[in-house]
């Protein structure tokens, strides 16, 4: 049973998140820690179903809808605070679509996030042609990495076609709570003692 089922939600950060929050405060206004991908989709796209799928994945992975006031606690934004943007470039002349798309993608990738106010995720569905779309996905590294990006894409694809998403064994808050408990445990104190004596 996940810890979140038996006690109030944990609002602390993992040690990795604390490091990123510190680095972000040390370099305000930077996009250095942005993770940006382009998800290209060929064929007919049901945009309403795609929008529902993105909302379902955000509900499932609360880290993507989190903000980090003061860099020491986590708060989940209300549902609907992170929305899918839509841009239609299909009416542009064919030779102008690629440059227009590249400018749009680069601008989103370079836009800094405010960890304290959020959102820390930007998603834009770009229509290049009736059967050619690209999802621009940009998120601060405090909430996603390469492995979890793959999980996001897989969950998005499953939700889009209406396949059920298996319940998560634990929330990200559970990981943070377990790490905090471990850092206060006897194993860590033993390690500290070892390194104090060694160094």
PDB file of C-alpha atoms in Angstrom:
ATOM      1  CA  UNK A   1       0.000   0.000   0.000  1.00  0.00           C
ATOM      2  CA  UNK A   2       1.478   3.413  -0.980  1.00  0.00           C
ATOM      3  CA  UNK A   3       2.394   5.612   1.967  1.00  0.00           C
ATOM      4  CA  UNK A   4       0.060   8.312   0.624  1.00  0.00           C
ATOM      5  CA  UNK A   5      -2.901   6.031   1.378  1.00  0.00           C
ATOM      6  CA  UNK A   6      -2.184   5.913   5.099  1.00  0.00           C
ATOM      7  CA  UNK A   7      -0.915   9.395   5.939  1.00  0.00           C
ATOM      8  CA  UNK A   8      -1.237  12.996   4.673  1.00  0.00           C
ATOM      9  CA  UNK A   9       0.482  13.722   1.335  1.00  0.00           C
ATOM     10  CA  UNK A  10       4.187  14.394   1.770  1.00  0.00           C
ATOM     11  CA  UNK A  11       5.177  17.818   0.466  1.00  0.00           C
ATOM     12  CA  UNK A  12       8.949  17.510   0.803  1.00  0.00           C
ATOM     13  CA  UNK A  13      11.393  17.148  -2.079  1.00  0.00           C
ATOM     14  CA  UNK A  14      13.798  14.388  -2.965  1.00  0.00           C
ATOM     15  CA  UNK A  15      17.480  15.207  -2.643  1.00  0.00           C
ATOM     16  CA  UNK A  16      17.711  15.427  -6.438  1.00  0.00           C
ATOM     17  CA  UNK A  17      14.873  17.934  -6.540  1.00  0.00           C
ATOM     18  CA  UNK A  18      16.460  19.960  -3.754  1.00  0.00           C
ATOM     19  CA  UNK A  19      19.683  20.203  -5.786  1.00  0.00           C
ATOM     20  CA  UNK A  20      17.800  21.333  -8.900  1.00  0.00           C
ATOM     21  CA  UNK A  21      15.770  23.869  -6.916  1.00  0.00           C
ATOM     22  CA  UNK A  22      19.013  25.285  -5.481  1.00  0.00           C
ATOM     23  CA  UNK A  23      20.668  25.458  -8.909  1.00  0.00           C
ATOM     24  CA  UNK A  24      17.582  27.053 -10.417  1.00  0.00           C
ATOM     25  CA  UNK A  25      17.576  29.771  -7.735  1.00  0.00           C
ATOM     26  CA  UNK A  26      21.291  30.342  -8.336  1.00  0.00           C
ATOM     27  CA  UNK A  27      20.674  30.932 -12.064  1.00  0.00           C
ATOM     28  CA  UNK A  28      17.248  32.620 -12.271  1.00  0.00           C
ATOM     29  CA  UNK A  29      15.631  33.092 -15.652  1.00  0.00           C
ATOM     30  CA  UNK A  30      17.555  30.282 -17.338  1.00  0.00           C
ATOM     31  CA  UNK A  31      16.243  27.445 -19.467  1.00  0.00           C
ATOM     32  CA  UNK A  32      19.332  25.354 -18.705  1.00  0.00           C
ATOM     33  CA  UNK A  33      17.298  22.693 -16.888  1.00  0.00           C
ATOM     34  CA  UNK A  34      14.504  22.413 -19.456  1.00  0.00           C
ATOM     35  CA  UNK A  35      13.818  18.999 -20.981  1.00  0.00           C
ATOM     36  CA  UNK A  36      12.372  19.446 -24.473  1.00  0.00           C
ATOM     37  CA  UNK A  37      11.153  16.860 -26.975  1.00  0.00           C
ATOM     38  CA  UNK A  38       9.181  16.890 -30.208  1.00  0.00           C
ATOM     39  CA  UNK A  39       6.712  14.027 -30.608  1.00  0.00           C
ATOM     40  CA  UNK A  40       5.870  13.698 -34.314  1.00  0.00           C
ATOM     41  CA  UNK A  41       2.567  12.083 -35.269  1.00  0.00           C
ATOM     42  CA  UNK A  42       1.533  11.032 -38.774  1.00  0.00           C
ATOM     43  CA  UNK A  43      -2.037  10.178 -39.761  1.00  0.00           C
ATOM     44  CA  UNK A  44      -5.442  11.368 -38.636  1.00  0.00           C
ATOM     45  CA  UNK A  45      -5.471  12.832 -35.109  1.00  0.00           C
ATOM     46  CA  UNK A  46      -8.531  13.267 -32.926  1.00  0.00           C
ATOM     47  CA  UNK A  47      -7.505  16.502 -31.206  1.00  0.00           C
ATOM     48  CA  UNK A  48     -10.271  16.340 -28.589  1.00  0.00           C
ATOM     49  CA  UNK A  49      -9.240  12.802 -27.609  1.00  0.00           C
ATOM     50  CA  UNK A  50      -5.598  13.879 -27.532  1.00  0.00           C
ATOM     51  CA  UNK A  51      -6.442  16.772 -25.214  1.00  0.00           C
ATOM     52  CA  UNK A  52      -8.339  14.398 -22.898  1.00  0.00           C
ATOM     53  CA  UNK A  53      -5.354  12.033 -22.924  1.00  0.00           C
ATOM     54  CA  UNK A  54      -2.910  14.774 -21.919  1.00  0.00           C
ATOM     55  CA  UNK A  55      -5.217  15.771 -19.042  1.00  0.00           C
ATOM     56  CA  UNK A  56      -5.439  12.129 -17.913  1.00  0.00           C
ATOM     57  CA  UNK A  57      -1.652  11.780 -17.861  1.00  0.00           C
ATOM     58  CA  UNK A  58      -1.296  14.991 -15.846  1.00  0.00           C
ATOM     59  CA  UNK A  59      -3.742  13.639 -13.271  1.00  0.00           C
ATOM     60  CA  UNK A  60      -1.746  10.412 -13.135  1.00  0.00           C
ATOM     61  CA  UNK A  61       1.692  12.038 -12.749  1.00  0.00           C
ATOM     62  CA  UNK A  62       1.273  14.880 -10.243  1.00  0.00           C
ATOM     63  CA  UNK A  63       4.965  15.837 -10.417  1.00  0.00           C
ATOM     64  CA  UNK A  64       4.255  17.426 -13.808  1.00  0.00           C
ATOM     65  CA  UNK A  65       1.641  19.708 -12.219  1.00  0.00           C
ATOM     66  CA  UNK A  66       3.724  20.600  -9.172  1.00  0.00           C
ATOM     67  CA  UNK A  67       5.314  23.871  -8.111  1.00  0.00           C
ATOM     68  CA  UNK A  68       8.062  24.344  -5.552  1.00  0.00           C
ATOM     69  CA  UNK A  69       7.564  27.399  -3.316  1.00  0.00           C
ATOM     70  CA  UNK A  70      10.795  28.409  -1.580  1.00  0.00           C
ATOM     71  CA  UNK A  71      12.406  25.344  -3.161  1.00  0.00           C
ATOM     72  CA  UNK A  72      11.806  23.250  -0.042  1.00  0.00           C
ATOM     73  CA  UNK A  73       8.257  22.008  -0.472  1.00  0.00           C
ATOM     74  CA  UNK A  74       6.051  20.749  -3.257  1.00  0.00           C
ATOM     75  CA  UNK A  75       2.521  21.829  -4.069  1.00  0.00           C
ATOM     76  CA  UNK A  76       0.248  20.359  -6.765  1.00  0.00           C
ATOM     77  CA  UNK A  77      -1.590  22.875  -8.922  1.00  0.00           C
ATOM     78  CA  UNK A  78      -5.351  22.450  -9.334  1.00  0.00           C
ATOM     79  CA  UNK A  79      -6.582  20.450 -12.308  1.00  0.00           C
ATOM     80  CA  UNK A  80      -6.740  22.606 -15.415  1.00  0.00           C
ATOM     81  CA  UNK A  81      -3.862  24.879 -14.395  1.00  0.00           C
ATOM     82  CA  UNK A  82      -1.644  23.173 -16.998  1.00  0.00           C
ATOM     83  CA  UNK A  83      -3.318  23.227 -20.385  1.00  0.00           C
ATOM     84  CA  UNK A  84      -2.476  21.918 -23.840  1.00  0.00           C
ATOM     85  CA  UNK A  85      -1.711  24.765 -26.220  1.00  0.00           C
ATOM     86  CA  UNK A  86      -2.657  24.491 -29.885  1.00  0.00           C
ATOM     87  CA  UNK A  87      -1.067  26.145 -32.902  1.00  0.00           C
ATOM     88  CA  UNK A  88      -2.209  25.601 -36.493  1.00  0.00           C
ATOM     89  CA  UNK A  89       0.475  26.229 -39.104  1.00  0.00           C
ATOM     90  CA  UNK A  90      -1.266  24.264 -41.855  1.00  0.00           C
ATOM     91  CA  UNK A  91      -2.565  27.426 -43.576  1.00  0.00           C
ATOM     92  CA  UNK A  92       0.973  28.740 -44.121  1.00  0.00           C
ATOM     93  CA  UNK A  93       2.655  28.187 -47.492  1.00  0.00           C
ATOM     94  CA  UNK A  94       4.471  24.840 -47.479  1.00  0.00           C
ATOM     95  CA  UNK A  95       7.904  26.498 -47.542  1.00  0.00           C
ATOM     96  CA  UNK A  96       7.074  28.600 -44.473  1.00  0.00           C
ATOM     97  CA  UNK A  97       5.785  25.819 -42.217  1.00  0.00           C
ATOM     98  CA  UNK A  98       9.135  24.272 -41.290  1.00  0.00           C
ATOM     99  CA  UNK A  99      10.820  27.587 -40.367  1.00  0.00           C
ATOM    100  CA  UNK A 100       7.709  28.654 -38.456  1.00  0.00           C
ATOM    101  CA  UNK A 101       7.637  25.374 -36.595  1.00  0.00           C
ATOM    102  CA  UNK A 102      11.359  25.543 -35.772  1.00  0.00           C
ATOM    103  CA  UNK A 103      10.975  29.064 -34.340  1.00  0.00           C
ATOM    104  CA  UNK A 104       8.021  27.908 -32.231  1.00  0.00           C
ATOM    105  CA  UNK A 105       9.838  24.826 -30.928  1.00  0.00           C
ATOM    106  CA  UNK A 106      12.996  26.769 -30.084  1.00  0.00           C
ATOM    107  CA  UNK A 107      11.046  29.508 -28.316  1.00  0.00           C
ATOM    108  CA  UNK A 108       9.233  26.975 -26.132  1.00  0.00           C
ATOM    109  CA  UNK A 109      12.443  25.075 -25.365  1.00  0.00           C
ATOM    110  CA  UNK A 110      14.190  28.281 -24.254  1.00  0.00           C
ATOM    111  CA  UNK A 111      11.351  29.706 -22.159  1.00  0.00           C
ATOM    112  CA  UNK A 112      12.372  29.605 -18.478  1.00  0.00           C
ATOM    113  CA  UNK A 113      10.043  28.194 -15.849  1.00  0.00           C
ATOM    114  CA  UNK A 114       9.261  29.751 -12.486  1.00  0.00           C
ATOM    115  CA  UNK A 115       9.496  26.836 -10.043  1.00  0.00           C
ATOM    116  CA  UNK A 116       7.701  28.744  -7.279  1.00  0.00           C
ATOM    117  CA  UNK A 117       4.681  29.814  -9.350  1.00  0.00           C
ATOM    118  CA  UNK A 118       4.585  27.337 -12.227  1.00  0.00           C
ATOM    119  CA  UNK A 119       3.485  25.707 -14.289  1.00  0.00           C
ATOM    120  CA  UNK A 120       6.762  23.887 -14.905  1.00  0.00           C
ATOM    121  CA  UNK A 121       5.385  22.106 -17.976  1.00  0.00           C
ATOM    122  CA  UNK A 122       4.468  23.458 -21.410  1.00  0.00           C
ATOM    123  CA  UNK A 123       2.773  21.326 -24.062  1.00  0.00           C
ATOM    124  CA  UNK A 124       1.799  22.600 -27.489  1.00  0.00           C
ATOM    125  CA  UNK A 125       0.077  20.604 -30.215  1.00  0.00           C
ATOM    126  CA  UNK A 126       1.223  21.941 -33.583  1.00  0.00           C
ATOM    127  CA  UNK A 127      -0.794  21.142 -36.719  1.00  0.00           C
ATOM    128  CA  UNK A 128       1.424  21.189 -39.801  1.00  0.00           C
ATOM    129  CA  UNK A 129      -1.037  19.451 -42.131  1.00  0.00           C
ATOM    130  CA  UNK A 130      -4.354  17.613 -41.781  1.00  0.00           C
ATOM    131  CA  UNK A 131      -2.500  14.388 -41.031  1.00  0.00           C
ATOM    132  CA  UNK A 132       0.755  15.711 -39.586  1.00  0.00           C
ATOM    133  CA  UNK A 133       1.044  16.975 -36.012  1.00  0.00           C
ATOM    134  CA  UNK A 134       3.835  17.532 -33.495  1.00  0.00           C
ATOM    135  CA  UNK A 135       3.554  17.688 -29.731  1.00  0.00           C
ATOM    136  CA  UNK A 136       6.094  20.087 -28.242  1.00  0.00           C
ATOM    137  CA  UNK A 137       6.752  18.948 -24.688  1.00  0.00           C
ATOM    138  CA  UNK A 138       8.926  21.063 -22.396  1.00  0.00           C
ATOM    139  CA  UNK A 139       9.304  20.456 -18.670  1.00  0.00           C
ATOM    140  CA  UNK A 140      11.758  21.455 -15.973  1.00  0.00           C
ATOM    141  CA  UNK A 141      14.165  18.653 -15.076  1.00  0.00           C
ATOM    142  CA  UNK A 142      12.977  18.839 -11.457  1.00  0.00           C
ATOM    143  CA  UNK A 143       9.904  16.847 -12.561  1.00  0.00           C
ATOM    144  CA  UNK A 144      11.116  14.641 -15.417  1.00  0.00           C
ATOM    145  CA  UNK A 145      14.136  12.840 -16.844  1.00  0.00           C
ATOM    146  CA  UNK A 146      14.829  10.653 -19.890  1.00  0.00           C
ATOM    147  CA  UNK A 147      13.341   7.515 -18.329  1.00  0.00           C
ATOM    148  CA  UNK A 148      10.161   9.189 -17.099  1.00  0.00           C
ATOM    149  CA  UNK A 149       9.813  10.933 -20.473  1.00  0.00           C
ATOM    150  CA  UNK A 150       9.412   7.498 -22.048  1.00  0.00           C
ATOM    151  CA  UNK A 151       6.779   6.604 -19.448  1.00  0.00           C
ATOM    152  CA  UNK A 152       4.914   9.846 -20.202  1.00  0.00           C
ATOM    153  CA  UNK A 153       4.847   9.111 -23.945  1.00  0.00           C
ATOM    154  CA  UNK A 154       3.700   5.523 -23.371  1.00  0.00           C
ATOM    155  CA  UNK A 155       0.935   6.631 -20.984  1.00  0.00           C
ATOM    156  CA  UNK A 156      -0.144   9.344 -23.420  1.00  0.00           C
ATOM    157  CA  UNK A 157      -0.420   6.834 -26.270  1.00  0.00           C
ATOM    158  CA  UNK A 158      -2.411   4.402 -24.119  1.00  0.00           C
ATOM    159  CA  UNK A 159      -4.782   7.102 -22.882  1.00  0.00           C
ATOM    160  CA  UNK A 160      -5.319   8.422 -26.413  1.00  0.00           C
ATOM    161  CA  UNK A 161      -6.528   5.059 -27.737  1.00  0.00           C
ATOM    162  CA  UNK A 162      -8.650   4.489 -24.652  1.00  0.00           C
ATOM    163  CA  UNK A 163      -6.566   1.762 -23.049  1.00  0.00           C
ATOM    164  CA  UNK A 164      -6.703   1.738 -19.243  1.00  0.00           C
ATOM    165  CA  UNK A 165      -3.690   3.011 -17.349  1.00  0.00           C
ATOM    166  CA  UNK A 166      -2.588   0.593 -14.659  1.00  0.00           C
ATOM    167  CA  UNK A 167      -2.643   2.072 -11.152  1.00  0.00           C
ATOM    168  CA  UNK A 168       0.707   3.450 -10.094  1.00  0.00           C
ATOM    169  CA  UNK A 169       2.321   1.429  -7.279  1.00  0.00           C
ATOM    170  CA  UNK A 170       3.289   4.701  -5.563  1.00  0.00           C
ATOM    171  CA  UNK A 171       3.199   8.435  -6.122  1.00  0.00           C
ATOM    172  CA  UNK A 172       6.283  10.620  -6.408  1.00  0.00           C
ATOM    173  CA  UNK A 173       5.487  11.949  -2.946  1.00  0.00           C
ATOM    174  CA  UNK A 174       5.929   8.408  -1.622  1.00  0.00           C
ATOM    175  CA  UNK A 175       9.462   8.286  -3.032  1.00  0.00           C
ATOM    176  CA  UNK A 176      10.302  11.611  -1.390  1.00  0.00           C
ATOM    177  CA  UNK A 177       8.909  10.433   1.947  1.00  0.00           C
ATOM    178  CA  UNK A 178      10.803   7.153   1.820  1.00  0.00           C
ATOM    179  CA  UNK A 179      14.043   8.920   0.958  1.00  0.00           C
ATOM    180  CA  UNK A 180      13.551  11.401   3.823  1.00  0.00           C
ATOM    181  CA  UNK A 181      12.928   8.511   6.235  1.00  0.00           C
ATOM    182  CA  UNK A 182      16.010   6.643   4.942  1.00  0.00           C
ATOM    183  CA  UNK A 183      18.200   9.736   5.386  1.00  0.00           C
ATOM    184  CA  UNK A 184      17.227   9.794   9.066  1.00  0.00           C
ATOM    185  CA  UNK A 185      17.830   6.065   9.498  1.00  0.00           C
ATOM    186  CA  UNK A 186      20.716   4.099  11.034  1.00  0.00           C
ATOM    187  CA  UNK A 187      22.277   3.134   7.680  1.00  0.00           C
ATOM    188  CA  UNK A 188      22.981   6.735   6.778  1.00  0.00           C
ATOM    189  CA  UNK A 189      24.376   7.534  10.205  1.00  0.00           C
ATOM    190  CA  UNK A 190      26.708   4.546   9.891  1.00  0.00           C
ATOM    191  CA  UNK A 191      27.854   5.809   6.491  1.00  0.00           C
ATOM    192  CA  UNK A 192      28.474   9.292   7.910  1.00  0.00           C
ATOM    193  CA  UNK A 193      30.517   7.813  10.731  1.00  0.00           C
ATOM    194  CA  UNK A 194      32.551   5.764   8.263  1.00  0.00           C
ATOM    195  CA  UNK A 195      33.359   8.761   6.073  1.00  0.00           C
ATOM    196  CA  UNK A 196      34.151  11.044   8.999  1.00  0.00           C
ATOM    197  CA  UNK A 197      36.691   8.517  10.213  1.00  0.00           C
ATOM    198  CA  UNK A 198      38.049   7.811   6.732  1.00  0.00           C
ATOM    199  CA  UNK A 199      38.437  11.419   5.699  1.00  0.00           C
TER     200      UNK A 199
END
